[in-house]
Amino acid sequence: MMTLDLAERIAAAALDHGSRLSLQPLTVAVLDAGGHLVILKRQDGSGILRPAIAGGKAWGALGMGHGSRMLAKRAEAAPAFVNALASASDGRMIPAPGGVLIRDEHDRVVGAIGISGDTSDHDEACAVAGIAAVGMAADTGEGH
């Protein structure tokens, strides 16, 4: 279950990873398995659209059942399908790496993290680091 304490620890570790890499200011959204926002953290200087982007990456991952890296690949291969998903989600889905499912020790999805602020690959790396820091499994949509 995604608790406030767990979400806080994941977000803090993700931001710490970004700071160690000297990335651009990041925004982190952690959602529970039902898609509800548990925590949002925005570093000083992070752009005003970053909360919506971070939340959209996480929400899209939850909605489709795999990390947003897979959604990005689908957007390239089947743009009409992803446009339909964007419409069905009222524009909430962001098909770019950086939305990662959080799985427990039984491989159950307990939530998702979305990060925005640097390159999508860096955003995703920070999400994975945050999840690993609490001993959970990250599902980026790549080979899970």
XYZ file of N, CA and C in Angstrom, residues 10-116:
321
model
N 10.295 7.821 -1.217
C 10.582 7.622 -2.642
C 10.907 8.956 -3.308
N 10.073 9.956 -3.065
C 10.280 11.271 -3.673
C 11.598 11.894 -3.225
N 11.895 11.804 -1.927
C 13.134 12.387 -1.402
C 14.355 11.714 -2.026
N 14.325 10.396 -2.147
C 15.457 9.677 -2.745
C 15.604 10.022 -4.223
N 14.493 10.172 -4.922
C 14.539 10.538 -6.339
C 15.144 11.933 -6.513
N 14.716 12.876 -5.693
C 15.260 14.236 -5.772
C 16.734 14.263 -5.383
N 17.098 13.484 -4.385
C 18.493 13.410 -3.972
C 19.365 12.881 -5.118
N 18.862 11.873 -5.825
C 19.595 11.321 -6.966
C 19.797 12.400 -8.035
N 18.755 13.150 -8.325
C 18.864 14.232 -9.301
C 19.852 15.297 -8.880
N 19.865 15.620 -7.600
C 20.810 16.619 -7.091
C 22.245 16.119 -7.205
N 22.469 14.840 -6.892
C 23.818 14.270 -7.009
C 24.312 14.298 -8.453
N 23.383 14.191 -9.422
C 23.757 14.233 -10.839
C 23.770 15.655 -11.407
N 23.460 16.642 -10.570
C 23.400 18.054 -10.983
C 22.419 18.270 -12.125
N 21.253 17.627 -12.027
C 20.219 17.774 -13.055
C 19.487 19.097 -12.897
N 18.708 19.438 -13.907
C 17.837 20.599 -13.838
C 16.831 20.383 -12.687
N 16.198 21.448 -12.170
C 15.226 21.282 -11.085
C 14.097 20.328 -11.482
N 13.793 19.399 -10.591
C 12.815 18.355 -10.857
C 11.524 18.558 -10.072
N 10.456 17.990 -10.619
C 9.186 17.870 -9.918
C 8.837 16.393 -9.890
N 8.411 15.913 -8.722
C 8.097 14.505 -8.510
C 6.652 14.382 -8.035
N 5.912 13.493 -8.690
C 4.548 13.160 -8.248
C 4.514 11.664 -7.953
N 3.989 11.302 -6.789
C 3.803 9.899 -6.449
C 2.303 9.674 -6.271
N 1.789 8.691 -7.009
C 0.374 8.348 -6.972
C 0.190 6.981 -6.333
N -0.963 6.758 -5.706
C -1.265 5.414 -5.220
C -1.798 4.578 -6.376
N -2.100 3.318 -6.129
C -2.521 2.408 -7.199
C -3.829 2.833 -7.848
N -4.622 3.633 -7.171
C -5.873 4.133 -7.732
C -5.720 5.426 -8.511
N -4.496 5.919 -8.633
C -4.243 7.136 -9.395
C -4.401 8.424 -8.606
N -4.511 8.321 -7.286
C -4.660 9.509 -6.443
C -3.286 10.048 -6.049
N -3.137 11.354 -6.127
C -1.887 11.987 -5.744
C -1.650 11.807 -4.248
N -0.483 11.259 -3.894
C -0.105 11.103 -2.498
C 0.842 12.226 -2.097
N 1.800 12.514 -2.983
C 2.745 13.595 -2.685
C 3.234 14.227 -3.981
N 3.462 15.521 -3.925
C 4.053 16.266 -5.035
C 5.157 17.119 -4.443
N 6.359 16.995 -4.995
C 7.490 17.808 -4.548
C 8.084 18.490 -5.771
N 8.319 19.774 -5.637
C 8.836 20.577 -6.736
C 10.059 21.339 -6.255
N 11.207 21.075 -6.884
C 12.419 21.788 -6.499
C 12.331 23.242 -6.941
N 12.997 24.095 -6.210
C 13.048 25.512 -6.568
C 13.510 25.652 -8.011
N 12.793 26.457 -8.771
C 13.156 26.716 -10.158
C 12.531 25.771 -11.166
N 11.806 24.767 -10.691
C 11.139 23.847 -11.614
C 9.954 24.568 -12.250
N 9.757 24.398 -13.551
C 8.745 25.129 -14.304
C 7.312 24.870 -13.851
N 6.425 25.783 -14.182
C 5.044 25.712 -13.701
C 4.237 24.581 -14.336
N 4.673 24.056 -15.472
C 3.975 22.913 -16.073
C 4.470 21.573 -15.547
N 5.577 21.584 -14.832
C 6.188 20.330 -14.383
C 5.272 19.476 -13.505
N 4.477 20.035 -12.590
C 3.578 19.173 -11.810
C 2.590 18.402 -12.688
N 2.033 19.053 -13.704
C 1.087 18.381 -14.601
C 1.788 17.303 -15.426
N 3.018 17.581 -15.854
C 3.760 16.607 -16.646
C 4.143 15.400 -15.792
N 4.678 15.651 -14.610
C 5.070 14.551 -13.720
C 3.855 13.687 -13.371
N 2.760 14.333 -13.017
C 1.537 13.589 -12.695
C 1.010 12.824 -13.894
N 1.109 13.416 -15.091
C 0.642 12.755 -16.309
C 1.475 11.552 -16.688
N 2.774 11.617 -16.424
C 3.621 10.449 -16.685
C 3.226 9.293 -15.768
N 3.046 9.593 -14.474
C 2.668 8.550 -13.510
C 1.263 8.027 -13.789
N 0.341 8.918 -14.095
C -1.053 8.528 -14.334
C -1.173 7.659 -15.583
N -0.437 8.009 -16.628
C -0.444 7.208 -17.850
C 0.124 5.812 -17.613
N 1.181 5.729 -16.806
C 1.761 4.426 -16.480
C 0.738 3.559 -15.750
N 0.063 4.132 -14.771
C -0.965 3.376 -14.043
C -2.107 2.981 -14.970
N -2.534 3.924 -15.785
C -3.681 3.676 -16.654
C -3.455 2.574 -17.665
N -2.227 2.444 -18.140
C -1.925 1.438 -19.158
C -1.260 0.193 -18.583
N -0.851 0.252 -17.318
C -0.295 -0.933 -16.666
C 1.166 -1.201 -16.953
N 1.886 -0.198 -17.442
C 3.328 -0.324 -17.637
C 3.940 1.062 -17.689
N 5.234 1.123 -17.440
C 5.919 2.403 -17.403
C 5.746 3.228 -18.663
N 5.923 4.519 -18.512
C 5.661 5.432 -19.627
C 6.684 5.330 -20.759
N 7.800 4.652 -20.538
C 8.737 4.418 -21.649
C 8.026 3.615 -22.745
N 7.218 2.636 -22.338
C 6.449 1.849 -23.305
C 5.432 2.741 -24.025
N 4.827 3.672 -23.311
C 3.869 4.588 -23.945
C 4.565 5.461 -24.991
N 5.803 5.862 -24.700
C 6.555 6.669 -25.665
C 6.810 5.869 -26.943
N 7.152 4.603 -26.776
C 7.375 3.750 -27.952
C 6.081 3.553 -28.727
N 4.964 3.384 -28.016
C 3.665 3.240 -28.690
C 3.310 4.516 -29.445
N 3.672 5.667 -28.894
C 3.374 6.945 -29.548
C 4.089 7.039 -30.892
N 5.311 6.511 -30.952
C 6.052 6.509 -32.208
C 5.453 5.524 -33.206
N 5.085 4.336 -32.717
C 4.604 3.276 -33.604
C 3.135 3.427 -33.984
N 2.340 3.958 -33.082
C 0.892 4.052 -33.313
C 0.366 5.383 -32.790
N 0.711 6.487 -33.455
C 0.315 7.800 -32.944
C -1.198 7.979 -32.811
N -1.969 7.378 -33.709
C -3.428 7.526 -33.621
C -3.949 6.887 -32.336
N -3.395 5.744 -31.952
C -3.815 5.073 -30.723
C -3.493 5.935 -29.508
N -2.285 6.486 -29.467
C -1.893 7.307 -28.327
C -2.697 8.605 -28.292
N -3.022 9.157 -29.447
C -3.901 10.327 -29.472
C -5.272 9.979 -28.899
N -5.761 8.780 -29.210
C -7.042 8.335 -28.650
C -6.940 8.179 -27.136
N -5.816 7.646 -26.660
C -5.615 7.520 -25.212
C -5.582 8.893 -24.549
N -4.914 9.827 -25.187
C -4.858 11.183 -24.641
C -6.255 11.776 -24.545
N -7.052 11.541 -25.556
C -8.429 12.029 -25.536
C -9.239 11.333 -24.448
N -9.117 10.009 -24.363
C -9.869 9.248 -23.356
C -9.478 9.640 -21.936
N -8.248 10.099 -21.755
C -7.774 10.475 -20.418
C -7.917 11.971 -20.156
N -8.651 12.663 -21.010
C -8.816 14.113 -20.892
C -7.467 14.829 -20.860
N -6.513 14.286 -21.639
C -5.206 14.912 -21.753
C -4.284 14.672 -20.571
N -4.641 13.798 -19.662
C -3.833 13.582 -18.449
C -2.622 12.696 -18.678
N -2.578 11.949 -19.765
C -1.513 10.995 -20.005
C -0.366 11.657 -20.761
N 0.850 11.476 -20.282
C 2.040 12.016 -20.935
C 2.900 10.837 -21.394
N 2.973 10.574 -22.707
C 3.724 9.415 -23.208
C 5.210 9.708 -23.394
N 5.909 9.839 -22.273
C 7.360 10.069 -22.304
C 7.985 9.350 -21.113
N 9.203 8.854 -21.242
C 9.853 8.203 -20.102
C 9.890 9.133 -18.891
N 9.768 8.506 -17.730
C 9.759 9.262 -16.476
C 8.579 8.898 -15.607
N 7.655 8.084 -16.132
C 6.538 7.541 -15.359
C 6.819 6.069 -15.103
N 6.986 5.698 -13.845
C 7.431 4.355 -13.489
C 6.479 3.735 -12.482
N 6.046 2.509 -12.754
C 5.211 1.787 -11.804
C 6.047 1.340 -10.617
N 5.447 1.339 -9.456
C 6.103 0.887 -8.226
C 5.469 -0.444 -7.841
N 6.298 -1.490 -7.807
C 5.813 -2.837 -7.503
C 6.368 -3.316 -6.160
N 5.519 -4.049 -5.421
C 5.944 -4.584 -4.133
C 6.637 -5.930 -4.305
N 6.938 -6.574 -3.196
C 7.671 -7.848 -3.242
C 6.876 -8.974 -3.886
N 5.564 -8.793 -4.053
C 4.708 -9.787 -4.721
C 4.407 -9.400 -6.161
N 5.117 -8.395 -6.686
C 4.968 -7.885 -8.050
C 3.638 -7.164 -8.268
N 2.991 -6.755 -7.186
C 1.743 -5.991 -7.292
C 2.059 -4.510 -7.421
N 1.297 -3.828 -8.259
C 1.466 -2.384 -8.419
C 0.855 -1.693 -7.201
N 1.681 -0.914 -6.504
C 1.196 -0.166 -5.343
C 1.101 1.330 -5.634
N 1.589 1.726 -6.804
C 1.532 3.130 -7.180
C 2.431 3.404 -8.366
N 2.664 4.681 -8.590
C 3.549 5.101 -9.680
C 4.185 6.422 -9.304
N 5.349 6.646 -9.869
C 6.049 7.914 -9.703
C 6.232 8.524 -11.084
N 6.058 9.818 -11.167
C 6.336 10.549 -12.392
C 7.281 11.690 -12.070
N 8.248 11.892 -12.922
C 9.221 12.967 -12.714
C 9.365 13.755 -14.006
N 9.486 15.077 -13.850
C 9.692 15.967 -14.979
C 10.654 17.070 -14.563
